[in-house]
PDB file of C-alpha atoms and ligand atoms in Angstrom:
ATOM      1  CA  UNK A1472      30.231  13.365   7.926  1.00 78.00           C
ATOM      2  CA  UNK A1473      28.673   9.664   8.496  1.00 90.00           C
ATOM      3  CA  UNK A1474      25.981   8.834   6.928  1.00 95.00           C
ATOM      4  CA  UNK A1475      23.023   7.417   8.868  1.00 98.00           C
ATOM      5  CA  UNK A1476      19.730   5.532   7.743  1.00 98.00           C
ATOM      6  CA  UNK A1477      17.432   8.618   9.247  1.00 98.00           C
ATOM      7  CA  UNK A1478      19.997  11.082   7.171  1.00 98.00           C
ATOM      8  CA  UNK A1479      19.234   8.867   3.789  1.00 98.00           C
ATOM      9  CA  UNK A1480      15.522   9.184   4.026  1.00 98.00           C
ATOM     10  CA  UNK A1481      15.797  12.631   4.631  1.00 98.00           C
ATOM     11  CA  UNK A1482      17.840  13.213   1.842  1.00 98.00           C
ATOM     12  CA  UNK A1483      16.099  10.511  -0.668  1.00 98.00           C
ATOM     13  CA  UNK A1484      12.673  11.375   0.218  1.00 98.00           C
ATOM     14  CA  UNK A1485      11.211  11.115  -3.077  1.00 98.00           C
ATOM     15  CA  UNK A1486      12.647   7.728  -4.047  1.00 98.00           C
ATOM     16  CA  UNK A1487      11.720   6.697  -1.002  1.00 98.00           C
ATOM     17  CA  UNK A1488       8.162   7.879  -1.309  1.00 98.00           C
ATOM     18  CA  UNK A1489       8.030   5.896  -4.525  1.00 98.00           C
ATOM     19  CA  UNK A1490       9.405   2.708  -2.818  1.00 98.00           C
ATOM     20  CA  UNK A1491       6.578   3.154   0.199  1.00 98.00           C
ATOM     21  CA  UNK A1492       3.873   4.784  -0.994  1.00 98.00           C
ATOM     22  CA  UNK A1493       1.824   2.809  -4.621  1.00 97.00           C
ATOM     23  CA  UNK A1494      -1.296   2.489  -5.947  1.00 97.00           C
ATOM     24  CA  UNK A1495      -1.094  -1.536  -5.112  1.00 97.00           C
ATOM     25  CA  UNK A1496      -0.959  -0.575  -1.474  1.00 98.00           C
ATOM     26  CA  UNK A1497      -3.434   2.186  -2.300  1.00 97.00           C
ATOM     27  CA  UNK A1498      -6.200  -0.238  -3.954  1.00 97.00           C
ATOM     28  CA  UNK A1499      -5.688  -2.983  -1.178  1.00 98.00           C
ATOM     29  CA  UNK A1500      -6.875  -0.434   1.797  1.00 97.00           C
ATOM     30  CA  UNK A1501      -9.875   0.595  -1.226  1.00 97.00           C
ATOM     31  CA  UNK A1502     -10.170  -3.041  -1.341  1.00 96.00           C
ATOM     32  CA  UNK A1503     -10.376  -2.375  -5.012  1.00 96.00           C
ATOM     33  CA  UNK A1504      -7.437  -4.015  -6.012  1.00 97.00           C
ATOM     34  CA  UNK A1505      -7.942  -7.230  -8.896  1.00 96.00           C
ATOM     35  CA  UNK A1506      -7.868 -10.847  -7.337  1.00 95.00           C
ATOM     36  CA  UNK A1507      -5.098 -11.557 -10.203  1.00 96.00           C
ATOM     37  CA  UNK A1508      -3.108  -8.685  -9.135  1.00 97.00           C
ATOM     38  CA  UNK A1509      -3.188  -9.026  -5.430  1.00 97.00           C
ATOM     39  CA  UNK A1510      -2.029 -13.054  -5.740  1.00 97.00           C
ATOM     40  CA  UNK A1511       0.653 -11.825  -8.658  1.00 97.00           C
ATOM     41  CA  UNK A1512       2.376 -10.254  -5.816  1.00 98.00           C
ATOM     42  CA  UNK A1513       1.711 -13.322  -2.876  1.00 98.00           C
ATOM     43  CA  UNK A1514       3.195 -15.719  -5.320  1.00 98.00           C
ATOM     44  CA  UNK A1515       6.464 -13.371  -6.298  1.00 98.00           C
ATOM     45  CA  UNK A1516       6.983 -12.178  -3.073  1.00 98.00           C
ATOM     46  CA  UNK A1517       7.198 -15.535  -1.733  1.00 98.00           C
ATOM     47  CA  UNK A1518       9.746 -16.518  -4.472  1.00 98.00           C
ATOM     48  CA  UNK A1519      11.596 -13.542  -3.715  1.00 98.00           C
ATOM     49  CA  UNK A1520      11.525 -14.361   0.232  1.00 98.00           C
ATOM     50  CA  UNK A1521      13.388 -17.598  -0.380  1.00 98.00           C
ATOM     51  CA  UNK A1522      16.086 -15.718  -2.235  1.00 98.00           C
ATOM     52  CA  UNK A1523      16.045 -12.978   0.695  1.00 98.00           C
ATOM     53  CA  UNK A1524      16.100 -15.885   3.346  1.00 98.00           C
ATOM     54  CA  UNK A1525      19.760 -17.049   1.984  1.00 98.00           C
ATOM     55  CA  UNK A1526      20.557 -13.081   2.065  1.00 98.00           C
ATOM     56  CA  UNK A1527      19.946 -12.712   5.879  1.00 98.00           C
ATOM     57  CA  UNK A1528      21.635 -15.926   6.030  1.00 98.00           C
ATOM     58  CA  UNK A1529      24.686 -14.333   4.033  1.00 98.00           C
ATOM     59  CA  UNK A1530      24.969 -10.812   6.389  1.00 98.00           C
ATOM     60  CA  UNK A1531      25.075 -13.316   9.692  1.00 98.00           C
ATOM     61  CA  UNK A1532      27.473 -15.124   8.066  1.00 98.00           C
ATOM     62  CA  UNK A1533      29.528 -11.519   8.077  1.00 97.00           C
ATOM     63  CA  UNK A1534      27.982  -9.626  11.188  1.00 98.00           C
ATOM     64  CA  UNK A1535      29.991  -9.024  14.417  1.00 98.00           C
ATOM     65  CA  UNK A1536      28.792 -11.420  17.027  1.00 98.00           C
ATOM     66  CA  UNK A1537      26.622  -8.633  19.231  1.00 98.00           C
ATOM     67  CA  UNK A1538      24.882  -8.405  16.035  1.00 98.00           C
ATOM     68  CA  UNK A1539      23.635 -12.096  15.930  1.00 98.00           C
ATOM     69  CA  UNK A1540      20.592 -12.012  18.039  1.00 98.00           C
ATOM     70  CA  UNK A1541      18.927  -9.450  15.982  1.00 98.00           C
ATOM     71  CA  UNK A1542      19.797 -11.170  12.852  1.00 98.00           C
ATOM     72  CA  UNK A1543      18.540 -14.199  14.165  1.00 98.00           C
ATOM     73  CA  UNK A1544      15.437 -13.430  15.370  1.00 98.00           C
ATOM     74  CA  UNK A1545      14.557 -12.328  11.321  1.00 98.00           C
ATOM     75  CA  UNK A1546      15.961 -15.656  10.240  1.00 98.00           C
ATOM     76  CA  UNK A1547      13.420 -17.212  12.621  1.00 97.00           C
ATOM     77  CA  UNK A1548      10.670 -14.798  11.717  1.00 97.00           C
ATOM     78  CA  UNK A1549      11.322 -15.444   7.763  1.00 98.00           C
ATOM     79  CA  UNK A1550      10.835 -19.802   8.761  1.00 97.00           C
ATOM     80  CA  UNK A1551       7.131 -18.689   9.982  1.00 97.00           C
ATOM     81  CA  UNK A1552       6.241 -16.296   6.985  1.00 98.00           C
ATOM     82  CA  UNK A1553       7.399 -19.061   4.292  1.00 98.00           C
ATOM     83  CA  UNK A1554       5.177 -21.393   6.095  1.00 98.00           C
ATOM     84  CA  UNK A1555       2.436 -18.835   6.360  1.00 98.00           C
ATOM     85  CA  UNK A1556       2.881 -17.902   2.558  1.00 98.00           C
ATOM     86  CA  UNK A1557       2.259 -21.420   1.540  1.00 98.00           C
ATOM     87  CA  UNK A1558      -1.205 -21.257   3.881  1.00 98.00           C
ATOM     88  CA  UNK A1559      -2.365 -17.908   2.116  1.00 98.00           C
ATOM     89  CA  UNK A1560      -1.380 -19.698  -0.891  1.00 98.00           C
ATOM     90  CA  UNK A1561      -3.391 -22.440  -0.348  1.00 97.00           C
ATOM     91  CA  UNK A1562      -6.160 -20.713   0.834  1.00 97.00           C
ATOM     92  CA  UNK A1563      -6.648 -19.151  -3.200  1.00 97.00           C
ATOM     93  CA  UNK A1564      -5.497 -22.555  -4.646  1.00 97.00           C
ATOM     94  CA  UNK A1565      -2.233 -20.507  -6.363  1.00 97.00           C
ATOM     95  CA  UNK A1566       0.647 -22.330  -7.449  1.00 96.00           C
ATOM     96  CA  UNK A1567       3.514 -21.760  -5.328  1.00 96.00           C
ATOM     97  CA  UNK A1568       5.927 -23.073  -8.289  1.00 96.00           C
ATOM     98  CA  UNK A1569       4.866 -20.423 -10.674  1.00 95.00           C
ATOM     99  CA  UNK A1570       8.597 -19.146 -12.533  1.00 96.00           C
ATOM    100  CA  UNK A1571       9.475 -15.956 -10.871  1.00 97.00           C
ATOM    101  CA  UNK A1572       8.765 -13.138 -13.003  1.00 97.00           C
ATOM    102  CA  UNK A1573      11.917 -10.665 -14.487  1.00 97.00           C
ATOM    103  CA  UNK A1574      11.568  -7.734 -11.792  1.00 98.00           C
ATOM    104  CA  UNK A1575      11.406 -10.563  -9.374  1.00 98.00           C
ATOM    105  CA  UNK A1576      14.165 -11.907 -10.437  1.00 98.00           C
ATOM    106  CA  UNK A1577      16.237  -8.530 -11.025  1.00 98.00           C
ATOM    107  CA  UNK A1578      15.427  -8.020  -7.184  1.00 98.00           C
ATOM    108  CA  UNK A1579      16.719 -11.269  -5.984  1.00 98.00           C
ATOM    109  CA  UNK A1580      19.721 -10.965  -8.158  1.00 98.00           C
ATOM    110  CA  UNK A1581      20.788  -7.570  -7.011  1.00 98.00           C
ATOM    111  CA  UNK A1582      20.384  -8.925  -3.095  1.00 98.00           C
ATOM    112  CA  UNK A1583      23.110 -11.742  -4.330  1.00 98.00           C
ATOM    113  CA  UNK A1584      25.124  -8.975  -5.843  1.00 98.00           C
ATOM    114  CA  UNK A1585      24.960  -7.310  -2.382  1.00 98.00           C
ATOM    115  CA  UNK A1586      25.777 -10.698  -0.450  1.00 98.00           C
ATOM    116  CA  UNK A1587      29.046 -10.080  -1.751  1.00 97.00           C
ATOM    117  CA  UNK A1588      29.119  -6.285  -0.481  1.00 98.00           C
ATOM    118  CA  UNK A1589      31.193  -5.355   2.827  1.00 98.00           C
ATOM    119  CA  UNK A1590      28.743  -5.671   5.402  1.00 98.00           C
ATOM    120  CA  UNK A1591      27.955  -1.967   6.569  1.00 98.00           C
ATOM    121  CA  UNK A1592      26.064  -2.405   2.892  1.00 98.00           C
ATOM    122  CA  UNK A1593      24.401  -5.420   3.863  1.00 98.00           C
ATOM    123  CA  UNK A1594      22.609  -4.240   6.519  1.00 98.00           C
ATOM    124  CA  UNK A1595      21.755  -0.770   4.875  1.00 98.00           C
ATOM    125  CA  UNK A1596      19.919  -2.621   2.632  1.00 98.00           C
ATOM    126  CA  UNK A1597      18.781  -5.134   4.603  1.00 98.00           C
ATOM    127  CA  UNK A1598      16.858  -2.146   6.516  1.00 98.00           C
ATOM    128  CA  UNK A1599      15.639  -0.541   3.785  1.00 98.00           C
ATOM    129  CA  UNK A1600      14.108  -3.610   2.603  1.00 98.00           C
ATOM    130  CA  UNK A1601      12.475  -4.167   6.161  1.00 98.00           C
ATOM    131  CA  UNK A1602      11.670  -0.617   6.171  1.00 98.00           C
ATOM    132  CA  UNK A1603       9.928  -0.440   3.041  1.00 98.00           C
ATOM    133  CA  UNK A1604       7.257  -3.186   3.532  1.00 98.00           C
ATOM    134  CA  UNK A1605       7.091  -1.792   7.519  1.00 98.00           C
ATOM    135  CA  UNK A1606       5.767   1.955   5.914  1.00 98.00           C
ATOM    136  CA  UNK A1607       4.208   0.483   3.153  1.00 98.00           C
ATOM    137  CA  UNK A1608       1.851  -1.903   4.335  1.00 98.00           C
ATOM    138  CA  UNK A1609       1.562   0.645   7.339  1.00 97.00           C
ATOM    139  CA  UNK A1610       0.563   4.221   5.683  1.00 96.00           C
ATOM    140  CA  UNK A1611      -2.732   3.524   4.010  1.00 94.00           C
ATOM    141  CA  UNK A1612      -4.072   3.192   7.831  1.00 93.00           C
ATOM    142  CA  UNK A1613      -6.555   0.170   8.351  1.00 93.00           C
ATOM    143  CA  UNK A1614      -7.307  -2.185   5.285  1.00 96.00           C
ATOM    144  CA  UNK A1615     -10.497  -3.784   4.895  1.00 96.00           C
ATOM    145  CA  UNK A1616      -9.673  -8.195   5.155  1.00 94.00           C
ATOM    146  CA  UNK A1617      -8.854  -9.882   3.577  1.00 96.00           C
ATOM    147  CA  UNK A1618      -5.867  -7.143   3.001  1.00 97.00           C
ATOM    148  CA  UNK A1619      -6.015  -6.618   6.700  1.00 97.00           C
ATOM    149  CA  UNK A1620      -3.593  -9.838   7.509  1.00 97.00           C
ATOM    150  CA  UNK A1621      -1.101  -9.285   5.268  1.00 98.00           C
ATOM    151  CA  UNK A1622      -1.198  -5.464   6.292  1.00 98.00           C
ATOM    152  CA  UNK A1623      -1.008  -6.391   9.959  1.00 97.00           C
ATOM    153  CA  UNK A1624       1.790  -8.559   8.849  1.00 97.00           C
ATOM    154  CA  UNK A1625       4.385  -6.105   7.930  1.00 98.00           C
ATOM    155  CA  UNK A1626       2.552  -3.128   9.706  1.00 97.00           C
ATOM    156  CA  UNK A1627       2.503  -4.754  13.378  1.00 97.00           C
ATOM    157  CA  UNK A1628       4.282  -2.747  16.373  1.00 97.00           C
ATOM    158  CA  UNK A1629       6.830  -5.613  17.200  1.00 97.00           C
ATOM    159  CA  UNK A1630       7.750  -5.744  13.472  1.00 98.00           C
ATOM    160  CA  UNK A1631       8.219  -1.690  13.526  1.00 98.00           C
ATOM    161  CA  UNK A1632      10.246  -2.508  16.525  1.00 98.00           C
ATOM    162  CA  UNK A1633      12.419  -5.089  14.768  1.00 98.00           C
ATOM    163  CA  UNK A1634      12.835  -2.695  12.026  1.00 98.00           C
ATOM    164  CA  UNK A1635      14.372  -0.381  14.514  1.00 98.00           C
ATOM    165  CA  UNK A1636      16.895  -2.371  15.667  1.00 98.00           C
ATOM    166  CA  UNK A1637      18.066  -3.209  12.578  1.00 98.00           C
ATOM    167  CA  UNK A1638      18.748   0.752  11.811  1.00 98.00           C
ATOM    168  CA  UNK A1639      20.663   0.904  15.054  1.00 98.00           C
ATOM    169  CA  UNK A1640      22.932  -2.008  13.357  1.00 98.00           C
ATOM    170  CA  UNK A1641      23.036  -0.222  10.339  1.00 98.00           C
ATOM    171  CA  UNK A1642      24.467   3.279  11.756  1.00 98.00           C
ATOM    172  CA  UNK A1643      26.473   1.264  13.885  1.00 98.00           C
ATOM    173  CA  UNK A1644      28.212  -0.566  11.036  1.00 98.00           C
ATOM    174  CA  UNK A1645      27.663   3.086   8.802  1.00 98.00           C
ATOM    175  CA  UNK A1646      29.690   4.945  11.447  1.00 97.00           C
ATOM    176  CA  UNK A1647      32.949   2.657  11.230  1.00 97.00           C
ATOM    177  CA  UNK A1648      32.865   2.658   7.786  1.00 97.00           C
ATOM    178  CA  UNK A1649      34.789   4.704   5.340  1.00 97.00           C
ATOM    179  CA  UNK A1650      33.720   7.105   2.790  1.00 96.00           C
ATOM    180  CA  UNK A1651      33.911   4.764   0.251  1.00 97.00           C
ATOM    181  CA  UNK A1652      31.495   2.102   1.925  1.00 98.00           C
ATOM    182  CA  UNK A1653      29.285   4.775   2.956  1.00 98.00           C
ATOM    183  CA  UNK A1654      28.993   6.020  -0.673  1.00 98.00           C
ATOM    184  CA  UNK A1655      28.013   2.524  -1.796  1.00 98.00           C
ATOM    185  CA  UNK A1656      25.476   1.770   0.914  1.00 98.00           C
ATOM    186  CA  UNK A1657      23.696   5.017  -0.116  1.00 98.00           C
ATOM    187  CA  UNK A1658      23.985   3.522  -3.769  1.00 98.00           C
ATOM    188  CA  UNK A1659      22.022   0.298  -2.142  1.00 98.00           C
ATOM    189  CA  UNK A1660      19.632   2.285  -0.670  1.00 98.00           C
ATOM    190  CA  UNK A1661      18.628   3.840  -3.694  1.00 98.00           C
ATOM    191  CA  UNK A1662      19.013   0.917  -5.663  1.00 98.00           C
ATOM    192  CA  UNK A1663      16.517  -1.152  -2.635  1.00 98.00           C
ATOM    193  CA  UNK A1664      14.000   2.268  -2.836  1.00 98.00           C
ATOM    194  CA  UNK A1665      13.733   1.571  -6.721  1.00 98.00           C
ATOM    195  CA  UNK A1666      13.648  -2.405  -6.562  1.00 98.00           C
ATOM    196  CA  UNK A1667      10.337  -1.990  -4.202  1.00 98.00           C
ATOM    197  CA  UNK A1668       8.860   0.819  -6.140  1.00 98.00           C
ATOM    198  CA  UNK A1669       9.314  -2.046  -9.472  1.00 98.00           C
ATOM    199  CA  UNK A1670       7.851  -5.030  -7.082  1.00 98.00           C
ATOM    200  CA  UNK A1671       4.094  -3.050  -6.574  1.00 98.00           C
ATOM    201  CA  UNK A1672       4.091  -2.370 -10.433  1.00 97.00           C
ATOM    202  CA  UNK A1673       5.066  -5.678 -11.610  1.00 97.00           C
ATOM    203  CA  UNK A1674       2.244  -7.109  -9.611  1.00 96.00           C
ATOM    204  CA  UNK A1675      -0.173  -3.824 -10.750  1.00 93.00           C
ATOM    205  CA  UNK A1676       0.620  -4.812 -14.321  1.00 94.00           C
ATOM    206  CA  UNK A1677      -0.777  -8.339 -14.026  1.00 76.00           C
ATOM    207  CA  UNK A1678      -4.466  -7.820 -15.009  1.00 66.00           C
TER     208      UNK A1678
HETATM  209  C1  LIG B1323       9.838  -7.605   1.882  1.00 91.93           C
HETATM  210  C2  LIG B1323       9.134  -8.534   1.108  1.00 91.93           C
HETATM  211  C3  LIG B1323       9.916  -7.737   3.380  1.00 91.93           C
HETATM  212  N1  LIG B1323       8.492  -9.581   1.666  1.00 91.93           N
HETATM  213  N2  LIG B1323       9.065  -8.379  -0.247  1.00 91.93           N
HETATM  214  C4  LIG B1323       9.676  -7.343  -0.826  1.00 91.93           C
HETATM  215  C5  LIG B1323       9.595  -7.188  -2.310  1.00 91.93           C
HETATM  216  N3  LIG B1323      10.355  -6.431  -0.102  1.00 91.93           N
HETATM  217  C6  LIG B1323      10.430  -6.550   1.235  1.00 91.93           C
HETATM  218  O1  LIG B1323      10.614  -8.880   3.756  1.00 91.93           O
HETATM  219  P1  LIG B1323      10.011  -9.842   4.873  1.00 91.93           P
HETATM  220  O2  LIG B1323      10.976 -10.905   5.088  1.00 91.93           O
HETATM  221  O3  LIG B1323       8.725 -10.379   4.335  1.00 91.93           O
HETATM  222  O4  LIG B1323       9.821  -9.008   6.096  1.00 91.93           O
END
């Protein structure tokens, strides 16, 4: 039987209500969450989205050519959201060049790991990923600003859209692959489920 990326979350729901569901995401709709702990994350996660820039980069690099508009249209998306990181950033005078902190790194490493991965992996993961910040920022329902934007951000309708499209390229890829492949993009899955989960606490634990 081939796998597919509805079948996964079925079948990993708890890791994947880990990944999408954290007291981080929790305290920003409360708008109790700690000034320190809210730009913790903004400055990781836009170290991390250089590192997952050259990834996207990486699966175009291996996708079939009908695959390339979809691909591209993230690449594009990811040159706005650097350039809008560095506004928020400015905005609550952080340092942008802060060194990027171990589960930060451990993420970004394991996406290189992946680069390397045949490319019905790639784009399991690459979903996930999407997925993840798509339900998380999503779930809590309306956050009070200045949580709102960045909520909006990765909660919006055309981003759920995008997010779609990118599971049709990953059971597309997922249903040519063999058992073997399939095996290890459920390992990536699970392995992208427990990353996230890591990325809310390492900003929690920053009081
Ligand atoms: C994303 C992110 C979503 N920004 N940070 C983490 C830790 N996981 C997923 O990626 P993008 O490019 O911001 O949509």
């Amino acid at each position: 039987m081939t796998i597919t990326c509805s079948r996964l979350l079925e079948k990993h729901s708890q890791a994947w209500h880990q990944a999408t569901v954290h007291p981080f995401l929790t305290q920003c709709q409360l708008g109790t969450i700690q000034p320190k702990q809210f730009n913790t994350w903004l400055v990781q996660d836009y170290l991390f989205v250089i590192e997952f820039t050259r990834f996207v980069a990486r699966i175009l690099a291996n996708a079939p050519t009908h695959h390339f508009d979809i691909l591209l249209s993230g690449l594009n998306a990811l040159s706005d959201e650097l350039i809008w990181f560095k506004v928020k950033a400015e905005e609550r005078q952080l340092n942008l060049s802060a060194e990027p902190q171990p589960t930060c790194s451990q993420y970004c490493e394991y996406l290189e790991l992946v680069a390397s991965m045949p490319y019905a992996v790639q784009v399991t993961a690459l979903w996930a990923l999407e997925l993840a910040y798509n339900q998380g920022w999503q779930l809590p329902g309306t956050m009070p600003e200045p949580y709102a934007e960045f909520a909006n951000r990765w909660g919006n309708q055309d981003f759920t859209e995008y997010v779609k499209l990118l599971e049709q390229l990953a059971d597309e890829a997922l249903s040519t692959a063999d058992e073997t492949i399939q095996v290890r993009a459920e390992s990536a899955f699970l392995k992208i489920a427990s990353l996230e989960k890591d990325f809310w606490s390492m900003a929690m634990a920053n009081i």
